[in-house]
PDB file of C-alpha atoms in Angstrom:
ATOM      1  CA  UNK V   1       1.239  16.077 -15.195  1.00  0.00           C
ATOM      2  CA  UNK V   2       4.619  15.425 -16.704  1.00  0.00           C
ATOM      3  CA  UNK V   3       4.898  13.409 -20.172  1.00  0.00           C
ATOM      4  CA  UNK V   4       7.522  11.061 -18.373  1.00  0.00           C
ATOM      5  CA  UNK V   5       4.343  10.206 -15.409  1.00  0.00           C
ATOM      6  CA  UNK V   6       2.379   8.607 -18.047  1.00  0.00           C
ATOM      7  CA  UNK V   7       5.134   6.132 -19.941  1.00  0.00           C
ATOM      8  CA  UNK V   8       6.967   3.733 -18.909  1.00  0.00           C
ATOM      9  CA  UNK V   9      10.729   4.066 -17.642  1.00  0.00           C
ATOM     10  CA  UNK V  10      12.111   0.603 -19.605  1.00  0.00           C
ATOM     11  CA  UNK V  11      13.872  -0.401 -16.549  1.00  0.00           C
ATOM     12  CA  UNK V  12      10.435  -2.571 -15.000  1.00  0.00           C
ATOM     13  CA  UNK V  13      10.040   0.842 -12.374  1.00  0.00           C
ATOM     14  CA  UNK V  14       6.420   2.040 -12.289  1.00  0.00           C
ATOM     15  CA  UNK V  15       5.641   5.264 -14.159  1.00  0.00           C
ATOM     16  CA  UNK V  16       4.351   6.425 -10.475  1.00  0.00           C
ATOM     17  CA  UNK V  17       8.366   6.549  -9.507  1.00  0.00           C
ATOM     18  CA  UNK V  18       8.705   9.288 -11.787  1.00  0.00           C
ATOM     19  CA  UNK V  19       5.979  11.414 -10.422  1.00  0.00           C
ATOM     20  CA  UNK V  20       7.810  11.092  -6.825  1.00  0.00           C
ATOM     21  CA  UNK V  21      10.851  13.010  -7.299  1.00  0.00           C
ATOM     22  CA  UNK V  22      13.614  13.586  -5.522  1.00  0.00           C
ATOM     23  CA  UNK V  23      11.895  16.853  -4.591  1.00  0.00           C
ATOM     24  CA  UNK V  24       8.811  14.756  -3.024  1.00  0.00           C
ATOM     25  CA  UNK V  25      11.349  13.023  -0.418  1.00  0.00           C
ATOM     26  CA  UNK V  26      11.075  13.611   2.963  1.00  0.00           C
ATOM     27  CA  UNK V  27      13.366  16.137   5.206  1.00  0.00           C
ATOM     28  CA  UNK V  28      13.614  19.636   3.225  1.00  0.00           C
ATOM     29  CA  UNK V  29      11.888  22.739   2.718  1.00  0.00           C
ATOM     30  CA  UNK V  30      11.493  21.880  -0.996  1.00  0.00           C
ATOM     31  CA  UNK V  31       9.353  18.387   0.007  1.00  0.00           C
ATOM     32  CA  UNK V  32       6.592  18.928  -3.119  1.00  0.00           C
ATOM     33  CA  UNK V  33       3.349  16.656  -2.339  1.00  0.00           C
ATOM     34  CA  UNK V  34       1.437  14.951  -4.569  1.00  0.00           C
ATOM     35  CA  UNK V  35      -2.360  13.823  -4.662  1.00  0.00           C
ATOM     36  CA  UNK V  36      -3.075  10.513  -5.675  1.00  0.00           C
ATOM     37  CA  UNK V  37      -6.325   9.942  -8.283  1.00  0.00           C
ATOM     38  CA  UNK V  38      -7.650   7.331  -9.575  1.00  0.00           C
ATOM     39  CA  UNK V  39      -6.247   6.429 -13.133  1.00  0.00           C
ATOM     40  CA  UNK V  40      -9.842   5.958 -14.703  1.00  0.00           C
ATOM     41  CA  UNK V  41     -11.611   8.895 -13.425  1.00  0.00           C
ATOM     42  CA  UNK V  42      -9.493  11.399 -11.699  1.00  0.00           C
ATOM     43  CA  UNK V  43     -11.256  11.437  -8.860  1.00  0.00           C
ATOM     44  CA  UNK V  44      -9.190  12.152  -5.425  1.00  0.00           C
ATOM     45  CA  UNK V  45      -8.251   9.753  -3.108  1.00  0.00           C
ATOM     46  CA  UNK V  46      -5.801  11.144  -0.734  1.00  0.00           C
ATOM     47  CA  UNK V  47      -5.283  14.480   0.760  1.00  0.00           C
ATOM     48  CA  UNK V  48      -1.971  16.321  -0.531  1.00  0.00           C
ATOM     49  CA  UNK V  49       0.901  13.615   0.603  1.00  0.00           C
ATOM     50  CA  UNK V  50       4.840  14.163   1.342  1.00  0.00           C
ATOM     51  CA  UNK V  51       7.035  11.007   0.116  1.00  0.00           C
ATOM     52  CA  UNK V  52       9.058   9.351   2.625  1.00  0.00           C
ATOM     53  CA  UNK V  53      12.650   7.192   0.978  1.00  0.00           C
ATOM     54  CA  UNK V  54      10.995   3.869   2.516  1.00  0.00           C
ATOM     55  CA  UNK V  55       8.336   2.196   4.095  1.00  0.00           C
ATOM     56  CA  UNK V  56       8.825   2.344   7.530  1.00  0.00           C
ATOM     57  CA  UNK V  57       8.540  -0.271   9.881  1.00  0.00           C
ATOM     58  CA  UNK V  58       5.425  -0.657  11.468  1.00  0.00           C
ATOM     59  CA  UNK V  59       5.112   0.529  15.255  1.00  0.00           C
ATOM     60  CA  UNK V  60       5.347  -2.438  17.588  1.00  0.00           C
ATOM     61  CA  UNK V  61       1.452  -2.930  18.782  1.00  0.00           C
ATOM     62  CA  UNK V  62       0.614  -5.697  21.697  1.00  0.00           C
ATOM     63  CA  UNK V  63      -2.516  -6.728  19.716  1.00  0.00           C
ATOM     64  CA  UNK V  64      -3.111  -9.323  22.042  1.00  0.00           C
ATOM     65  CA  UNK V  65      -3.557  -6.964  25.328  1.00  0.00           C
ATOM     66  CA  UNK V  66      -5.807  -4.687  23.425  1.00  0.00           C
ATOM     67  CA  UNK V  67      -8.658  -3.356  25.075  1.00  0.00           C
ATOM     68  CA  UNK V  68     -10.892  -3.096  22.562  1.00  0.00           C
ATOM     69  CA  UNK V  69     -10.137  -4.894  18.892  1.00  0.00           C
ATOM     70  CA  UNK V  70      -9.407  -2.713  15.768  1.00  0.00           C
ATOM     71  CA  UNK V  71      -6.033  -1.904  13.466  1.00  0.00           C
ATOM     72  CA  UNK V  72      -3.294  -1.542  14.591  1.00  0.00           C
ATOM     73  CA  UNK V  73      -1.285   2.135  14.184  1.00  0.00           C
ATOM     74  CA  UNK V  74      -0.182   2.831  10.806  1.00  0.00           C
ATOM     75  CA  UNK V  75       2.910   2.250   9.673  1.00  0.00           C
ATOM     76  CA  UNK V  76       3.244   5.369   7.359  1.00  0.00           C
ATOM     77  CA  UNK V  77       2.525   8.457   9.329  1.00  0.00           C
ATOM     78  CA  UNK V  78      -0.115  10.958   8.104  1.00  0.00           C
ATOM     79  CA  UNK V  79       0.642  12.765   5.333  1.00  0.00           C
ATOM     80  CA  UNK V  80       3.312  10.752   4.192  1.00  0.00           C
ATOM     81  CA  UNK V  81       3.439   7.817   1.769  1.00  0.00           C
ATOM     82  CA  UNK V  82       6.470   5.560   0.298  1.00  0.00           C
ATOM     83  CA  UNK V  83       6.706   2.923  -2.268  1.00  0.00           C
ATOM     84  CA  UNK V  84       6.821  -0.762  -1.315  1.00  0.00           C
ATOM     85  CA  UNK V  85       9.540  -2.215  -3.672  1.00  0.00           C
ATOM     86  CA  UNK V  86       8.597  -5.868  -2.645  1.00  0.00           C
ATOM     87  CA  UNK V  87       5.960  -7.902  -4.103  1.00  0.00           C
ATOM     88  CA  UNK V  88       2.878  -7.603  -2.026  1.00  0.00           C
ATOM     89  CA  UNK V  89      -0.981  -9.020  -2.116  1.00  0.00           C
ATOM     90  CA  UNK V  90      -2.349 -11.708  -4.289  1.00  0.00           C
ATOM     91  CA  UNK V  91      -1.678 -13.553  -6.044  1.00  0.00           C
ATOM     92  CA  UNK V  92      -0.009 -15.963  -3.124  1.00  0.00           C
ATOM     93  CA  UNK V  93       1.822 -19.028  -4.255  1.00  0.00           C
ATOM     94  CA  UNK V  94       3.484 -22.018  -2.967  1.00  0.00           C
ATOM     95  CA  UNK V  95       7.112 -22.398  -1.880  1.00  0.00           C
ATOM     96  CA  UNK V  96       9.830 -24.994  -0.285  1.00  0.00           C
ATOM     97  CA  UNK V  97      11.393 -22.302   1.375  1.00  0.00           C
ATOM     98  CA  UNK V  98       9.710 -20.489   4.971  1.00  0.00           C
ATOM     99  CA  UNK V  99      10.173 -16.801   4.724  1.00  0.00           C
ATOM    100  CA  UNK V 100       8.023 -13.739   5.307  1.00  0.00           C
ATOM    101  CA  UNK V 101       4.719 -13.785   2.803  1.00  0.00           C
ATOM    102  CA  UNK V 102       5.262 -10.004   1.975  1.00  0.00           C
ATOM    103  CA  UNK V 103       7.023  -7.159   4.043  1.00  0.00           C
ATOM    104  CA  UNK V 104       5.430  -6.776   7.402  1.00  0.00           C
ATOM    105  CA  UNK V 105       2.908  -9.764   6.917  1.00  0.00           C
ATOM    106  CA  UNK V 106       4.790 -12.565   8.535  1.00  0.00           C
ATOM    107  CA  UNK V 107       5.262 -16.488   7.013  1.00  0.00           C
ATOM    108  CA  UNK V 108       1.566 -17.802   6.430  1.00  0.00           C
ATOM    109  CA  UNK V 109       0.808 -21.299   4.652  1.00  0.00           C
ATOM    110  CA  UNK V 110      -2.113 -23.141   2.940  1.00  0.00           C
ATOM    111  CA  UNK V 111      -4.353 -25.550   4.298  1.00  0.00           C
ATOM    112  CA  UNK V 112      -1.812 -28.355   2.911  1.00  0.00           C
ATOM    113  CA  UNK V 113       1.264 -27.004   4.673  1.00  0.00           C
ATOM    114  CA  UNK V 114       3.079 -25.146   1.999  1.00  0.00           C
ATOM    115  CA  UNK V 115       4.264 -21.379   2.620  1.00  0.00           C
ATOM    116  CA  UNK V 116       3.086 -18.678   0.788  1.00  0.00           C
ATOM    117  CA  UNK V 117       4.932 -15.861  -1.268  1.00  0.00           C
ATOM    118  CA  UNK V 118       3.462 -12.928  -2.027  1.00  0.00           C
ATOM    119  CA  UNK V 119       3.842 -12.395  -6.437  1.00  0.00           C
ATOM    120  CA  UNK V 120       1.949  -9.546  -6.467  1.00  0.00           C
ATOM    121  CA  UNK V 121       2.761  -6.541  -7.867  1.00  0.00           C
ATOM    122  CA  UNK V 122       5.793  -3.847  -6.672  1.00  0.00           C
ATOM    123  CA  UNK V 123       5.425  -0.289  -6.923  1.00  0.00           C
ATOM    124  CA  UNK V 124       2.840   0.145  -4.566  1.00  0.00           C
ATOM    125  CA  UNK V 125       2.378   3.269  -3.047  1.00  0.00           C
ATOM    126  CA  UNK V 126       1.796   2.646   0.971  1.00  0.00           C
ATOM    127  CA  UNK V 127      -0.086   5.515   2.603  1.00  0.00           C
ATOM    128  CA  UNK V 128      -1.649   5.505   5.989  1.00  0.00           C
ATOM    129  CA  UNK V 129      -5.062   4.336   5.709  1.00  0.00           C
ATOM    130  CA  UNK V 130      -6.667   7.611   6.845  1.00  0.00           C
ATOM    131  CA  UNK V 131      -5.403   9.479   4.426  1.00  0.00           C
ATOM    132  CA  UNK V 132      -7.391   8.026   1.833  1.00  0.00           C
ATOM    133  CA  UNK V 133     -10.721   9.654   0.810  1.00  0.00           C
ATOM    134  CA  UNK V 134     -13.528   8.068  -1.264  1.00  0.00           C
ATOM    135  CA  UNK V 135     -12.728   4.681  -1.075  1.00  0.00           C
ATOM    136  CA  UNK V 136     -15.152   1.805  -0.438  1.00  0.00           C
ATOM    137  CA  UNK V 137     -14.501  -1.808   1.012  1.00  0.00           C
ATOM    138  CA  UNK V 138     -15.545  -4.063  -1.629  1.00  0.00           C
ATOM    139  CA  UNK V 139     -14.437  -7.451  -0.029  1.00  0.00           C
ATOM    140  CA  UNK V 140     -11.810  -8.812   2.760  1.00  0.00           C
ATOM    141  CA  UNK V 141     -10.305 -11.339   3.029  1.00  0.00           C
ATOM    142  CA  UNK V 142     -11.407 -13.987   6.071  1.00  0.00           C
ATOM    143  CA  UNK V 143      -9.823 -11.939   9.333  1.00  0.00           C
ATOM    144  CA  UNK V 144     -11.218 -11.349  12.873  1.00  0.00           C
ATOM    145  CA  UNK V 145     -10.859  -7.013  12.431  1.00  0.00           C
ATOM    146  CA  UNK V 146     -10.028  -6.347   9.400  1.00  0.00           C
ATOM    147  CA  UNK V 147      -9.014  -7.024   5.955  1.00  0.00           C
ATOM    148  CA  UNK V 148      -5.907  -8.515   4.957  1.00  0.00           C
ATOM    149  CA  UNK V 149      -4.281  -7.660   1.668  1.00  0.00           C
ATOM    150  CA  UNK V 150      -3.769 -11.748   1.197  1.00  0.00           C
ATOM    151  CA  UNK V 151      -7.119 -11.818  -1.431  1.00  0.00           C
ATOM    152  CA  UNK V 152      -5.142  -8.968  -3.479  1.00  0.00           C
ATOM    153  CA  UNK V 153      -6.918  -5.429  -4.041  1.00  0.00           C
ATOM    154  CA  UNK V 154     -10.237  -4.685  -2.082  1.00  0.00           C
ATOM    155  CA  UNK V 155     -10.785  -1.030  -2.339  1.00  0.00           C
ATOM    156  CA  UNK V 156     -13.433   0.540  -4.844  1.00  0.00           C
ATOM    157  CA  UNK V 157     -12.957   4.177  -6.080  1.00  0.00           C
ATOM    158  CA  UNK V 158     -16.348   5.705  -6.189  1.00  0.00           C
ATOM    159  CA  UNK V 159     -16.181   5.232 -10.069  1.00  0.00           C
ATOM    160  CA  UNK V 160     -16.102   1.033  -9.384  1.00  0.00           C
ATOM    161  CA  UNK V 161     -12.468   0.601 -10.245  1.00  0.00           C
ATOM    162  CA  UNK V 162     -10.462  -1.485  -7.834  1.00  0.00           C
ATOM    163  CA  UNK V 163      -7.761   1.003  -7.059  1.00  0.00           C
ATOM    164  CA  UNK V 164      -6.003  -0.095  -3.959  1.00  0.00           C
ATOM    165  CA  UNK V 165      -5.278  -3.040  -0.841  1.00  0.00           C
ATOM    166  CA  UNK V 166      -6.239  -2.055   2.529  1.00  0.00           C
ATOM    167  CA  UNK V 167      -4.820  -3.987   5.419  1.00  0.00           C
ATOM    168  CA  UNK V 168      -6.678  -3.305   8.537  1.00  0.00           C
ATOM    169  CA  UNK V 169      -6.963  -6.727  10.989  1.00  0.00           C
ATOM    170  CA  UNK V 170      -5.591  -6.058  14.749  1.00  0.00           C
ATOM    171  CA  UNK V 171      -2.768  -9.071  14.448  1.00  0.00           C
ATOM    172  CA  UNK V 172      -1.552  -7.043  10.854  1.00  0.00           C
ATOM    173  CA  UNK V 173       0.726  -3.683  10.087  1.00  0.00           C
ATOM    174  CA  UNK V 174      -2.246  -0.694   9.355  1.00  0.00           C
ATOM    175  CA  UNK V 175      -1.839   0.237   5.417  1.00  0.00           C
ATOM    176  CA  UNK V 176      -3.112   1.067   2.731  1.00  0.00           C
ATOM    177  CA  UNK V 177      -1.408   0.019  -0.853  1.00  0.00           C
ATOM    178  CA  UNK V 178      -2.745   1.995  -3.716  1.00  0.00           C
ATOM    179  CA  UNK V 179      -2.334   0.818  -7.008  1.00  0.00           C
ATOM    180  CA  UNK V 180       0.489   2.155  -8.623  1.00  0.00           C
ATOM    181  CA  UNK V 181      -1.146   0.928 -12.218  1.00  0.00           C
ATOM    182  CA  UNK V 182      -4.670   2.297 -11.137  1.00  0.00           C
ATOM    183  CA  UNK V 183      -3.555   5.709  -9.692  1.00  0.00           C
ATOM    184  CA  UNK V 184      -1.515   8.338 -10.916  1.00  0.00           C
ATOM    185  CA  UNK V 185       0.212  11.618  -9.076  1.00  0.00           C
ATOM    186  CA  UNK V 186      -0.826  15.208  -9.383  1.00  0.00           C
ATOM    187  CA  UNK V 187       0.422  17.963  -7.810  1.00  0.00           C
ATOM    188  CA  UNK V 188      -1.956  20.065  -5.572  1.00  0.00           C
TER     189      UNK V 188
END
């Protein structure tokens, strides 16, 4: 691992940025993947991944005319993952203004009326949610299929550090954000 993977850059960027280099993007010969461990006890949870420049958006998916309920299909393809730049997962707070609670989640409010904003954390790396190896669901929150990421982080390594937020309900985009302060990057 690189020196300049475990600091930070000074410019509010997550260490993680540096470990995905412009060698790790998407659409060359020289695409270098990375594995992603957990921070506090190294152990693997992806297969060897390819970085794409952005999330992509999610596949369109008539939820509602499904035959049988379950996720939806991922919005990062296997073997790929990208870094969501936005805040996303809890904490949720209050606003005047209507807008979307966190990329691909929609508007939401509280019981009392008043939208939601993500403030959670940026930097997360977004991989498709079968990708991921060794991970347990530790809680979700309230969702007919799934888990949404709206009660922040729910996935246990097999150490017992939270290490990542799977979303995984039928009406909600497929993904799985790991932790970009509770992972790092290695290279295979």
């Amino acid at each position: 691992m690189h020196e300049e993977q475990e600091q930070d850059r000074g410019d509010g960027q997550p260490a993680l940025e540096q470990a995905a280099t412009s060698a790790d993007i998407s659409g060359g010969a020289a695409c270098q993947a990375v594995i992603f461990v957990c921070a506090t006890c190294d152990a693997a949870l992806t297969e060897p991944l390819t970085r794409l420049p952005v999330v992509p958006e999610p596949p369109f998916f008539a939820w509602w005319d499904a035959d049988e309920p379950g996720p939806s299909p991922a919005t990062v393809p296997s073997g790929r993952y990208a870094i969501e730049t936005e805040p996303y997962g809890a904490p949720l707070v209050a606003t005047g203004v209507p807008g979307l609670a966190m990329p691909r989640r929609g508007t939401i409010s509280n019981v009392d009326g008043e939208w939601l904003v993500s403030r959670g954390p940026r930097g997360n790396i977004v991989i498709n949610p079968d990708d991921a190896r060794g991970l347990t669901l530790q809680h979700a929150s309230s969702a007919c299929c799934g888990a949404t990421p709206d009660g922040g982080m729910n996935q246990l390594c097999n150490c017992g550090t939270l290490v990542a937020t799977l979303c995984s309900d039928c009406c909600l985009p497929y993904e799985l954000h790991l932790s970009a302060d509770h992972v790092r990057a290695i290279h295979p």
